[in-house]
């Protein structure tokens, strides 16, 4: 488990997340066109998969990710992992055990696998405040902390928005503070192993 | 003149509420609050601060992501009225992100400034 290679995206999951509802809809629409051109069965075959696809795309990702987070926490509690810090990002959940120098992670796009790794596998940590523009146009729409595990770059957003905010706005400052804190925590865990 | 001064005093926490004069800073203290970024809860009860703050000498001593609390004691040179301003902020690099500020005029948090 400690030598696991970190995989950010499970390609099968990603493709089935996007295309499975489309394939099911196509099959149902074809069946309806061929065998049930009218009547209740046609309505069921057209409306059913359409509604289910919408529900799947809107809610399934978060539902599966939340379940993965709960599973990760349960696994950590059972294994004696001390959750000094746990950060629930939209793309990654990262837990850090400073006392034993370990980190645990689960990804939104790979929810079936939880990673528990020694913190010395982190080779680099840094904060990206997303600052761009200059003068009165200087601002950011994303703040994140990043770390490299072996050769894999993990980006965890502490703030995201489709609007740009000034660098001294409360949202950006809160995001920077969270990112700075997590980088410090990861570095402390890494030092503990060394 | 007095009317304008009354209006101006509304915008200055460090002006005396009794005689509207500018108060002088008597003492300053800095404390760390046991709250981390993303988990801030506003407390208006002065007892909370008396029981939970930890004194620090410099802002650099406050761990990253932890809230701080600045306490400033004011005294009016004209009428000798005293007040203590308690401001809660999150130190972020070289910036301070303010959350709350309270003015105590009846000695509620005097133990923090001694």
Tab-separated table of C-alpha atoms in Angstrom:
chain	number	residue	atom	x	y	z
A	1	UNK	CA	0.000	0.000	0.000
A	2	UNK	CA	2.854	2.399	0.834
A	3	UNK	CA	4.405	1.829	-2.605
A	4	UNK	CA	1.163	2.460	-4.473
A	5	UNK	CA	1.540	4.677	-7.508
A	6	UNK	CA	-0.840	7.618	-7.259
A	7	UNK	CA	-3.378	7.715	-10.068
A	8	UNK	CA	-5.244	11.008	-10.293
A	9	UNK	CA	-7.871	9.843	-12.775
A	10	UNK	CA	-9.449	6.453	-13.254
A	11	UNK	CA	-9.988	6.572	-17.005
A	12	UNK	CA	-12.654	3.853	-17.013
A	13	UNK	CA	-14.626	5.736	-14.361
A	14	UNK	CA	-14.217	9.068	-16.166
A	15	UNK	CA	-15.331	7.683	-19.530
A	16	UNK	CA	-18.246	5.733	-18.088
A	17	UNK	CA	-19.264	8.804	-16.055
A	18	UNK	CA	-19.536	10.798	-19.281
A	19	UNK	CA	-20.581	8.213	-21.858
A	20	UNK	CA	-22.541	5.502	-19.996
A	21	UNK	CA	-25.739	7.607	-19.802
A	22	UNK	CA	-25.357	8.556	-23.492
A	23	UNK	CA	-25.017	4.887	-24.508
A	24	UNK	CA	-27.977	3.824	-22.342
A	25	UNK	CA	-30.096	6.657	-23.780
A	26	UNK	CA	-29.100	5.695	-27.337
A	27	UNK	CA	-30.050	2.048	-26.741
A	28	UNK	CA	-33.391	2.995	-25.174
A	29	UNK	CA	-34.219	5.504	-27.924
A	30	UNK	CA	-33.383	2.907	-30.598
A	31	UNK	CA	-35.549	0.271	-28.870
A	32	UNK	CA	-38.361	2.776	-28.626
A	33	UNK	CA	-38.091	3.758	-32.297
A	34	UNK	CA	-37.972	0.144	-33.475
A	35	UNK	CA	-40.440	-1.648	-31.229
A	36	UNK	CA	-42.482	0.967	-29.313
A	37	UNK	CA	-43.018	4.003	-31.535
A	38	UNK	CA	-45.998	5.130	-29.427
A	39	UNK	CA	-47.673	4.450	-26.086
A	40	UNK	CA	-46.591	4.197	-22.447
A	41	UNK	CA	-43.527	2.086	-23.194
A	42	UNK	CA	-42.215	4.747	-25.606
A	43	UNK	CA	-42.596	7.429	-22.919
A	44	UNK	CA	-40.793	5.258	-20.364
A	45	UNK	CA	-37.959	4.431	-22.796
A	46	UNK	CA	-37.444	8.074	-23.745
A	47	UNK	CA	-38.119	9.939	-20.492
A	48	UNK	CA	-36.674	7.374	-18.037
A	49	UNK	CA	-33.077	7.297	-19.321
A	50	UNK	CA	-33.129	11.060	-20.015
A	51	UNK	CA	-34.083	11.900	-16.414
A	52	UNK	CA	-31.699	9.301	-14.991
A	53	UNK	CA	-28.847	10.679	-17.133
A	54	UNK	CA	-29.487	14.191	-15.855
A	55	UNK	CA	-29.561	12.947	-12.248
A	56	UNK	CA	-26.362	10.924	-12.838
A	57	UNK	CA	-24.398	13.847	-14.299
A	58	UNK	CA	-25.564	16.326	-11.665
A	59	UNK	CA	-25.457	14.251	-8.474
A	60	UNK	CA	-23.599	10.943	-8.969
A	61	UNK	CA	-20.061	12.380	-8.984
A	62	UNK	CA	-20.475	14.181	-5.678
A	63	UNK	CA	-22.380	11.261	-4.173
A	64	UNK	CA	-19.603	8.773	-5.026
A	65	UNK	CA	-16.903	11.230	-3.898
A	66	UNK	CA	-18.661	11.804	-0.541
A	67	UNK	CA	-18.896	8.039	-0.060
A	68	UNK	CA	-15.187	7.726	-0.868
A	69	UNK	CA	-14.399	10.433	1.719
A	70	UNK	CA	-16.402	8.581	4.373
A	71	UNK	CA	-14.726	5.272	3.441
A	72	UNK	CA	-11.291	6.912	3.658
A	73	UNK	CA	-12.042	8.360	7.114
A	74	UNK	CA	-13.314	4.984	8.333
A	75	UNK	CA	-10.206	3.235	7.019
A	76	UNK	CA	-7.982	5.813	8.675
A	77	UNK	CA	-9.771	5.478	12.016
A	78	UNK	CA	-9.417	1.698	11.884
A	79	UNK	CA	-5.721	1.817	10.951
A	80	UNK	CA	-4.739	4.209	13.756
A	81	UNK	CA	-3.961	7.094	11.401
A	82	UNK	CA	-3.959	10.306	13.461
A	83	UNK	CA	-5.973	12.867	11.488
A	84	UNK	CA	-4.129	16.017	12.551
A	85	UNK	CA	-5.466	17.847	9.523
A	86	UNK	CA	-7.986	16.884	6.893
A	87	UNK	CA	-8.809	19.086	3.920
A	88	UNK	CA	-11.927	18.434	1.871
A	89	UNK	CA	-11.226	19.904	-1.563
A	90	UNK	CA	-13.535	19.651	-4.569
A	91	UNK	CA	-11.064	17.432	-6.446
A	92	UNK	CA	-9.052	15.832	-3.655
A	93	UNK	CA	-9.452	15.076	0.031
A	94	UNK	CA	-6.117	15.133	1.846
A	95	UNK	CA	-5.546	13.966	5.425
A	96	UNK	CA	-2.222	14.415	7.196
A	97	UNK	CA	-0.829	12.496	10.160
A	98	UNK	CA	2.074	14.639	11.341
A	99	UNK	CA	2.926	12.349	14.265
A	100	UNK	CA	3.559	9.317	12.047
A	101	UNK	CA	4.578	11.238	8.915
A	102	UNK	CA	1.799	9.945	6.675
A	103	UNK	CA	-0.668	11.386	4.204
A	104	UNK	CA	-3.936	9.929	2.972
A	105	UNK	CA	-5.797	10.986	-0.149
A	106	UNK	CA	-8.782	10.232	-2.303
A	107	UNK	CA	-9.558	11.799	-5.683
A	108	UNK	CA	-12.896	12.875	-7.160
A	109	UNK	CA	-12.027	11.180	-10.456
A	110	UNK	CA	-10.703	8.015	-8.827
A	111	UNK	CA	-13.032	7.473	-5.885
A	112	UNK	CA	-12.584	3.724	-5.683
A	113	UNK	CA	-8.967	3.973	-4.452
A	114	UNK	CA	-7.727	5.547	-1.197
A	115	UNK	CA	-4.049	6.277	-0.843
A	116	UNK	CA	-2.152	6.169	2.439
A	117	UNK	CA	1.484	7.041	1.823
A	118	UNK	CA	4.583	7.972	3.815
A	119	UNK	CA	5.017	11.745	3.672
A	120	UNK	CA	8.627	11.467	2.508
A	121	UNK	CA	7.290	10.533	-0.924
A	122	UNK	CA	6.326	14.194	-1.263
A	123	UNK	CA	9.124	15.824	-3.212
A	124	UNK	CA	7.855	19.395	-3.415
A	125	UNK	CA	5.092	21.561	-1.932
A	126	UNK	CA	3.985	25.033	-2.911
A	127	UNK	CA	1.072	27.484	-3.017
A	128	UNK	CA	-0.396	28.892	-6.235
A	129	UNK	CA	-2.379	32.047	-5.500
A	130	UNK	CA	-3.460	32.312	-9.165
A	131	UNK	CA	-2.426	35.959	-9.309
A	132	UNK	CA	-2.589	37.476	-12.780
A	133	UNK	CA	-3.002	40.908	-14.324
A	134	UNK	CA	-1.410	44.083	-13.027
A	135	UNK	CA	-2.396	47.322	-11.354
A	136	UNK	CA	-6.115	47.606	-10.789
A	137	UNK	CA	-6.663	44.430	-12.838
A	138	UNK	CA	-4.556	42.289	-10.527
A	139	UNK	CA	-6.609	39.451	-9.098
A	140	UNK	CA	-7.299	35.755	-8.937
A	141	UNK	CA	-10.101	33.265	-9.358
A	142	UNK	CA	-8.323	30.261	-7.895
A	143	UNK	CA	-6.035	29.535	-4.960
A	144	UNK	CA	-4.563	26.101	-4.435
A	145	UNK	CA	-1.826	24.182	-2.710
A	146	UNK	CA	0.173	21.724	-4.747
A	147	UNK	CA	2.535	18.902	-4.014
A	148	UNK	CA	4.460	16.359	-6.001
A	149	UNK	CA	4.291	12.708	-5.038
A	150	UNK	CA	6.997	10.920	-7.005
A	151	UNK	CA	6.319	12.524	-10.400
A	152	UNK	CA	2.616	13.145	-9.970
A	153	UNK	CA	1.480	16.714	-9.359
A	154	UNK	CA	-1.530	16.994	-7.048
A	155	UNK	CA	-3.428	20.276	-7.043
A	156	UNK	CA	-5.944	20.906	-4.271
A	157	UNK	CA	-8.033	24.041	-4.637
A	158	UNK	CA	-8.722	26.021	-1.484
A	159	UNK	CA	-10.754	28.626	-3.370
A	160	UNK	CA	-12.288	28.673	-6.852
A	161	UNK	CA	-14.644	31.087	-8.534
A	162	UNK	CA	-15.693	32.022	-12.031
A	163	UNK	CA	-15.243	35.646	-10.928
A	164	UNK	CA	-11.879	37.316	-10.423
A	165	UNK	CA	-11.324	38.835	-6.996
A	166	UNK	CA	-8.763	41.375	-5.839
A	167	UNK	CA	-5.784	39.827	-4.080
A	168	UNK	CA	-6.794	41.500	-0.791
A	169	UNK	CA	-10.386	40.223	-0.912
A	170	UNK	CA	-11.507	38.069	1.991
A	171	UNK	CA	-12.070	35.050	-0.274
A	172	UNK	CA	-8.559	35.126	-1.704
A	173	UNK	CA	-6.967	35.766	1.705
A	174	UNK	CA	-8.888	32.869	3.260
A	175	UNK	CA	-7.838	30.625	0.357
A	176	UNK	CA	-4.190	31.653	0.711
A	177	UNK	CA	-4.294	31.090	4.462
A	178	UNK	CA	-5.714	27.575	4.028
A	179	UNK	CA	-3.163	26.770	1.321
A	180	UNK	CA	-0.248	28.127	3.385
A	181	UNK	CA	-1.430	26.111	6.372
A	182	UNK	CA	-1.694	22.867	4.374
A	183	UNK	CA	1.748	23.351	2.817
A	184	UNK	CA	3.207	23.872	6.298
A	185	UNK	CA	1.394	20.774	7.577
A	186	UNK	CA	2.662	18.655	4.654
A	187	UNK	CA	6.205	19.909	5.204
A	188	UNK	CA	5.983	19.098	8.922
A	189	UNK	CA	4.814	15.569	8.112
A	190	UNK	CA	7.643	15.174	5.583
A	191	UNK	CA	10.228	16.347	8.116
A	192	UNK	CA	8.865	13.871	10.644
A	193	UNK	CA	9.734	10.922	8.358
A	194	UNK	CA	13.225	12.262	7.612
B	1	UNK	CA	-18.181	72.413	15.258
B	2	UNK	CA	-19.494	70.092	17.951
B	3	UNK	CA	-22.072	68.636	15.582
B	4	UNK	CA	-19.458	67.822	12.909
B	5	UNK	CA	-17.194	66.347	15.556
B	6	UNK	CA	-20.065	64.153	16.768
B	7	UNK	CA	-20.571	62.824	13.251
B	8	UNK	CA	-16.836	62.260	12.714
B	9	UNK	CA	-16.569	60.375	15.995
B	10	UNK	CA	-19.042	57.773	14.700
B	11	UNK	CA	-16.396	56.669	12.190
B	12	UNK	CA	-13.532	56.488	14.699
B	13	UNK	CA	-13.404	53.663	17.214
B	14	UNK	CA	-10.550	55.379	18.992
B	15	UNK	CA	-12.479	58.575	19.737
B	16	UNK	CA	-14.022	59.034	23.134
B	17	UNK	CA	-17.742	58.341	23.217
B	18	UNK	CA	-18.184	60.698	26.143
B	19	UNK	CA	-16.425	63.900	24.982
B	20	UNK	CA	-15.667	62.993	21.305
B	21	UNK	CA	-11.934	63.672	21.692
B	22	UNK	CA	-9.272	61.496	20.158
B	23	UNK	CA	-8.146	58.923	22.722
B	24	UNK	CA	-4.540	57.939	23.301
B	25	UNK	CA	-3.251	54.364	23.222
B	26	UNK	CA	-2.411	53.204	26.741
B	27	UNK	CA	-1.328	49.647	26.044
B	28	UNK	CA	-1.383	46.982	23.307
B	29	UNK	CA	-1.371	43.197	23.519
B	30	UNK	CA	-1.498	40.398	20.966
B	31	UNK	CA	-3.064	36.987	21.524
B	32	UNK	CA	-3.628	33.799	19.535
B	33	UNK	CA	-7.172	32.471	19.354
B	34	UNK	CA	-7.882	28.723	19.334
B	35	UNK	CA	-9.644	28.877	15.949
B	36	UNK	CA	-8.331	27.849	12.570
B	37	UNK	CA	-9.068	29.293	9.149
B	38	UNK	CA	-12.392	28.051	7.787
B	39	UNK	CA	-13.717	27.414	11.299
B	40	UNK	CA	-14.222	30.958	12.582
B	41	UNK	CA	-17.153	31.515	14.924
B	42	UNK	CA	-17.917	35.014	16.137
B	43	UNK	CA	-18.048	35.436	19.937
B	44	UNK	CA	-19.420	38.580	21.526
B	45	UNK	CA	-19.027	37.364	25.115
B	46	UNK	CA	-15.827	38.850	26.608
B	47	UNK	CA	-15.504	35.798	28.885
B	48	UNK	CA	-14.758	33.671	25.807
B	49	UNK	CA	-11.662	35.735	25.049
B	50	UNK	CA	-10.508	35.863	28.675
B	51	UNK	CA	-10.685	32.073	28.931
B	52	UNK	CA	-9.350	31.032	25.528
B	53	UNK	CA	-6.652	33.378	24.272
B	54	UNK	CA	-2.918	32.655	24.474
B	55	UNK	CA	-0.479	35.582	24.721
B	56	UNK	CA	2.116	35.980	21.969
B	57	UNK	CA	4.871	38.537	21.539
B	58	UNK	CA	4.879	38.879	17.765
B	59	UNK	CA	2.551	38.069	14.875
B	60	UNK	CA	5.175	35.650	13.550
B	61	UNK	CA	4.616	33.429	16.605
B	62	UNK	CA	1.026	32.725	15.567
B	63	UNK	CA	0.846	29.446	13.595
B	64	UNK	CA	-0.233	29.710	9.955
B	65	UNK	CA	-3.996	29.573	9.572
B	66	UNK	CA	-4.710	30.444	13.202
B	67	UNK	CA	-6.757	33.476	14.222
B	68	UNK	CA	-5.266	36.284	16.293
B	69	UNK	CA	-6.755	38.837	18.612
B	70	UNK	CA	-5.351	42.326	19.079
B	71	UNK	CA	-6.257	44.175	22.266
B	72	UNK	CA	-5.710	47.933	22.521
B	73	UNK	CA	-6.430	49.981	25.643
B	74	UNK	CA	-7.411	53.608	25.081
B	75	UNK	CA	-7.673	56.519	27.497
B	76	UNK	CA	-9.217	59.901	26.782
B	77	UNK	CA	-6.816	62.722	27.740
B	78	UNK	CA	-9.756	65.105	28.227
B	79	UNK	CA	-12.257	63.217	30.401
B	80	UNK	CA	-10.087	60.196	31.376
B	81	UNK	CA	-12.709	57.780	29.986
B	82	UNK	CA	-11.183	54.370	29.246
B	83	UNK	CA	-12.054	51.774	26.618
B	84	UNK	CA	-10.573	48.548	25.278
B	85	UNK	CA	-10.827	47.597	21.624
B	86	UNK	CA	-10.592	43.900	20.795
B	87	UNK	CA	-10.174	43.013	17.152
B	88	UNK	CA	-10.142	39.490	15.743
B	89	UNK	CA	-8.165	38.909	12.585
B	90	UNK	CA	-6.534	36.231	10.487
B	91	UNK	CA	-2.878	36.940	9.733
B	92	UNK	CA	-2.259	36.029	6.078
B	93	UNK	CA	1.366	36.597	5.105
B	94	UNK	CA	1.825	40.365	5.593
B	95	UNK	CA	-1.905	41.176	5.519
B	96	UNK	CA	-4.515	41.035	8.278
B	97	UNK	CA	-8.007	39.834	7.392
B	98	UNK	CA	-10.329	41.377	9.974
B	99	UNK	CA	-13.365	39.439	11.162
B	100	UNK	CA	-14.730	41.283	14.193
B	101	UNK	CA	-14.005	44.259	16.398
B	102	UNK	CA	-15.544	44.971	19.791
B	103	UNK	CA	-15.271	47.986	22.051
B	104	UNK	CA	-15.501	47.303	25.778
B	105	UNK	CA	-15.971	50.388	27.964
B	106	UNK	CA	-16.824	48.889	31.327
B	107	UNK	CA	-13.636	46.969	32.087
B	108	UNK	CA	-14.925	43.603	30.782
B	109	UNK	CA	-11.587	42.587	29.267
B	110	UNK	CA	-9.217	44.587	31.432
B	111	UNK	CA	-7.491	41.386	32.537
B	112	UNK	CA	-6.226	40.930	28.961
B	113	UNK	CA	-4.495	44.275	28.825
B	114	UNK	CA	-2.693	44.242	32.193
